[in-house]
Amino acid sequence: MLNGLALMLLINCASILKNVLAVSITTGLFLLQNRSVTQQQRGAANGISMSAMSLFKAIGPAAGGSLFSWAQKRQDAFFFPDI
Ligand SMILES: *[C@@H]1O[C@H](CO)[C@@H](O)[C@H](O)[C@H]1NC(C)=O
């Protein structure tokens, strides 16, 4: 229902909040991971977690998109109607 400057400011605030949360989550997980393995294992743990993160970043939007388009086709269903 918004438009113009108000819409732009709201979208910007939402974007800033999203980025702050993403960086906080990433940093927090780095700290937890740093403490949870020994120094000799730190490189391997970091590599495994980076690979897993990239994999899920690639799969996430595709899986979400197909789920969304599937739900759009069954507007009157009992389960997942139109999401
Ligand atoms: C990572 O962990 C080591 C000990 O396990 C600690 O000395 C170091 O300060 C930690 N680094 C960070 C950024 O927390």
PDB file of C-alpha atoms and ligand atoms in Angstrom:
ATOM      1  CA  MET A   1       0.000   0.000   0.000  1.00  0.00           C
ATOM      2  CA  LEU A   2       3.047   2.260   0.190  1.00  0.00           C
ATOM      3  CA  ASN A   3       4.715   4.040  -2.708  1.00  0.00           C
ATOM      4  CA  GLY A   4       7.465   6.517  -3.429  1.00  0.00           C
ATOM      5  CA  LEU A   5       9.836   7.544  -0.660  1.00  0.00           C
ATOM      6  CA  ALA A   6       8.066   5.636   2.115  1.00  0.00           C
ATOM      7  CA  LEU A   7       8.267   2.395   0.143  1.00  0.00           C
ATOM      8  CA  MET A   8      11.928   2.983  -0.650  1.00  0.00           C
ATOM      9  CA  LEU A   9      12.781   3.676   2.997  1.00  0.00           C
ATOM     10  CA  LEU A  10      10.892   0.598   4.200  1.00  0.00           C
ATOM     11  CA  ILE A  11      12.563  -1.659   1.646  1.00  0.00           C
ATOM     12  CA  ASN A  12      15.943  -0.210   2.624  1.00  0.00           C
ATOM     13  CA  CYS A  13      15.281  -0.820   6.333  1.00  0.00           C
ATOM     14  CA  ALA A  14      14.233  -4.413   5.612  1.00  0.00           C
ATOM     15  CA  SER A  15      17.363  -4.926   3.524  1.00  0.00           C
ATOM     16  CA  ILE A  16      19.615  -3.501   6.256  1.00  0.00           C
ATOM     17  CA  LEU A  17      17.950  -5.737   8.861  1.00  0.00           C
ATOM     18  CA  LYS A  18      18.402  -8.786   6.647  1.00  0.00           C
ATOM     19  CA  ASN A  19      22.087  -8.031   6.089  1.00  0.00           C
ATOM     20  CA  VAL A  20      22.741  -7.345   9.787  1.00  0.00           C
ATOM     21  CA  LEU A  21      21.107 -10.650  10.728  1.00  0.00           C
ATOM     22  CA  ALA A  22      23.020 -12.555   8.047  1.00  0.00           C
ATOM     23  CA  VAL A  23      26.389 -11.162   9.153  1.00  0.00           C
ATOM     24  CA  SER A  24      25.582 -11.774  12.834  1.00  0.00           C
ATOM     25  CA  ILE A  25      24.615 -15.389  12.158  1.00  0.00           C
ATOM     26  CA  THR A  26      27.737 -15.996  10.073  1.00  0.00           C
ATOM     27  CA  THR A  27      30.051 -14.417  12.655  1.00  0.00           C
ATOM     28  CA  GLY A  28      28.392 -16.266  15.524  1.00  0.00           C
ATOM     29  CA  LEU A  29      28.741 -19.596  13.741  1.00  0.00           C
ATOM     30  CA  PHE A  30      32.398 -18.843  12.972  1.00  0.00           C
ATOM     31  CA  LEU A  31      33.074 -18.208  16.658  1.00  0.00           C
ATOM     32  CA  LEU A  32      31.261 -21.389  17.721  1.00  0.00           C
ATOM     33  CA  GLN A  33      33.145 -23.403  15.117  1.00  0.00           C
ATOM     34  CA  ASN A  34      36.481 -21.897  16.163  1.00  0.00           C
ATOM     35  CA  ARG A  35      35.957 -23.031  19.732  1.00  0.00           C
ATOM     36  CA  SER A  36      34.557 -26.455  18.928  1.00  0.00           C
ATOM     37  CA  VAL A  37      37.560 -27.957  17.078  1.00  0.00           C
ATOM     38  CA  THR A  38      41.299 -28.054  17.805  1.00  0.00           C
ATOM     39  CA  GLN A  39      43.670 -25.819  15.903  1.00  0.00           C
ATOM     40  CA  GLN A  40      44.871 -28.756  13.772  1.00  0.00           C
ATOM     41  CA  GLN A  41      41.308 -29.431  12.605  1.00  0.00           C
ATOM     42  CA  ARG A  42      40.308 -25.833  12.062  1.00  0.00           C
ATOM     43  CA  GLY A  43      41.172 -25.717   8.349  1.00  0.00           C
ATOM     44  CA  ALA A  44      39.280 -28.892   7.562  1.00  0.00           C
ATOM     45  CA  ALA A  45      36.256 -27.806   9.598  1.00  0.00           C
ATOM     46  CA  ASN A  46      36.251 -24.442   7.862  1.00  0.00           C
ATOM     47  CA  GLY A  47      36.477 -26.042   4.416  1.00  0.00           C
ATOM     48  CA  ILE A  48      33.669 -28.492   5.110  1.00  0.00           C
ATOM     49  CA  SER A  49      31.383 -25.782   6.460  1.00  0.00           C
ATOM     50  CA  MET A  50      32.113 -23.453   3.532  1.00  0.00           C
ATOM     51  CA  SER A  51      31.322 -26.254   1.061  1.00  0.00           C
ATOM     52  CA  ALA A  52      28.070 -27.050   2.869  1.00  0.00           C
ATOM     53  CA  MET A  53      27.116 -23.376   2.923  1.00  0.00           C
ATOM     54  CA  SER A  54      27.717 -23.003  -0.836  1.00  0.00           C
ATOM     55  CA  LEU A  55      25.745 -26.163  -1.562  1.00  0.00           C
ATOM     56  CA  PHE A  56      22.720 -24.984   0.416  1.00  0.00           C
ATOM     57  CA  LYS A  57      22.931 -21.478  -1.032  1.00  0.00           C
ATOM     58  CA  ALA A  58      22.684 -23.092  -4.501  1.00  0.00           C
ATOM     59  CA  ILE A  59      19.902 -25.549  -3.618  1.00  0.00           C
ATOM     60  CA  GLY A  60      17.803 -23.251  -1.417  1.00  0.00           C
ATOM     61  CA  PRO A  61      16.314 -20.863  -3.990  1.00  0.00           C
ATOM     62  CA  ALA A  62      15.689 -23.691  -6.493  1.00  0.00           C
ATOM     63  CA  ALA A  63      13.892 -25.841  -3.889  1.00  0.00           C
ATOM     64  CA  GLY A  64      11.934 -22.857  -2.594  1.00  0.00           C
ATOM     65  CA  GLY A  65      10.948 -21.825  -6.110  1.00  0.00           C
ATOM     66  CA  SER A  66       9.685 -25.250  -7.095  1.00  0.00           C
ATOM     67  CA  LEU A  67       7.754 -25.579  -3.819  1.00  0.00           C
ATOM     68  CA  PHE A  68       6.206 -22.159  -4.417  1.00  0.00           C
ATOM     69  CA  SER A  69       5.181 -22.905  -8.004  1.00  0.00           C
ATOM     70  CA  TRP A  70       3.795 -26.295  -6.933  1.00  0.00           C
ATOM     71  CA  ALA A  71       1.681 -24.622  -4.245  1.00  0.00           C
ATOM     72  CA  GLN A  72       0.457 -21.982  -6.705  1.00  0.00           C
ATOM     73  CA  LYS A  73      -1.091 -24.700  -8.869  1.00  0.00           C
ATOM     74  CA  ARG A  74      -3.189 -26.161  -6.029  1.00  0.00           C
ATOM     75  CA  GLN A  75      -5.042 -23.151  -4.659  1.00  0.00           C
ATOM     76  CA  ASP A  76      -7.870 -25.170  -3.069  1.00  0.00           C
ATOM     77  CA  ALA A  77      -5.837 -28.028  -1.602  1.00  0.00           C
ATOM     78  CA  PHE A  78      -5.955 -28.978   2.078  1.00  0.00           C
ATOM     79  CA  PHE A  79      -2.139 -29.037   2.373  1.00  0.00           C
ATOM     80  CA  PHE A  80      -0.037 -26.074   1.157  1.00  0.00           C
ATOM     81  CA  PRO A  81      -2.876 -24.180  -0.546  1.00  0.00           C
ATOM     82  CA  ASP A  82      -1.253 -21.192  -2.273  1.00  0.00           C
ATOM     83  CA  ILE A  83       1.363 -21.123   0.572  1.00  0.00           C
TER      84      ILE A  83
HETATM   85  C1  LIG B   1      39.693 -19.326  18.303  1.00  0.00           C
HETATM   86  O1  LIG B   1      39.963 -20.321  19.259  1.00  0.00           O
HETATM   87  C2  LIG B   1      41.228 -20.193  19.889  1.00  0.00           C
HETATM   88  C3  LIG B   1      41.368 -21.343  20.856  1.00  0.00           C
HETATM   89  O2  LIG B   1      40.616 -22.443  20.492  1.00  0.00           O
HETATM   90  C4  LIG B   1      41.321 -18.841  20.601  1.00  0.00           C
HETATM   91  O3  LIG B   1      42.609 -18.693  21.166  1.00  0.00           O
HETATM   92  C5  LIG B   1      41.051 -17.716  19.631  1.00  0.00           C
HETATM   93  O4  LIG B   1      41.009 -16.488  20.328  1.00  0.00           O
HETATM   94  C6  LIG B   1      39.724 -17.957  18.937  1.00  0.00           C
HETATM   95  N1  LIG B   1      39.503 -16.926  17.948  1.00  0.00           N
HETATM   96  C7  LIG B   1      38.391 -16.198  17.941  1.00  0.00           C
HETATM   97  C8  LIG B   1      38.274 -15.176  16.860  1.00  0.00           C
HETATM   98  O5  LIG B   1      37.512 -16.364  18.773  1.00  0.00           O
END
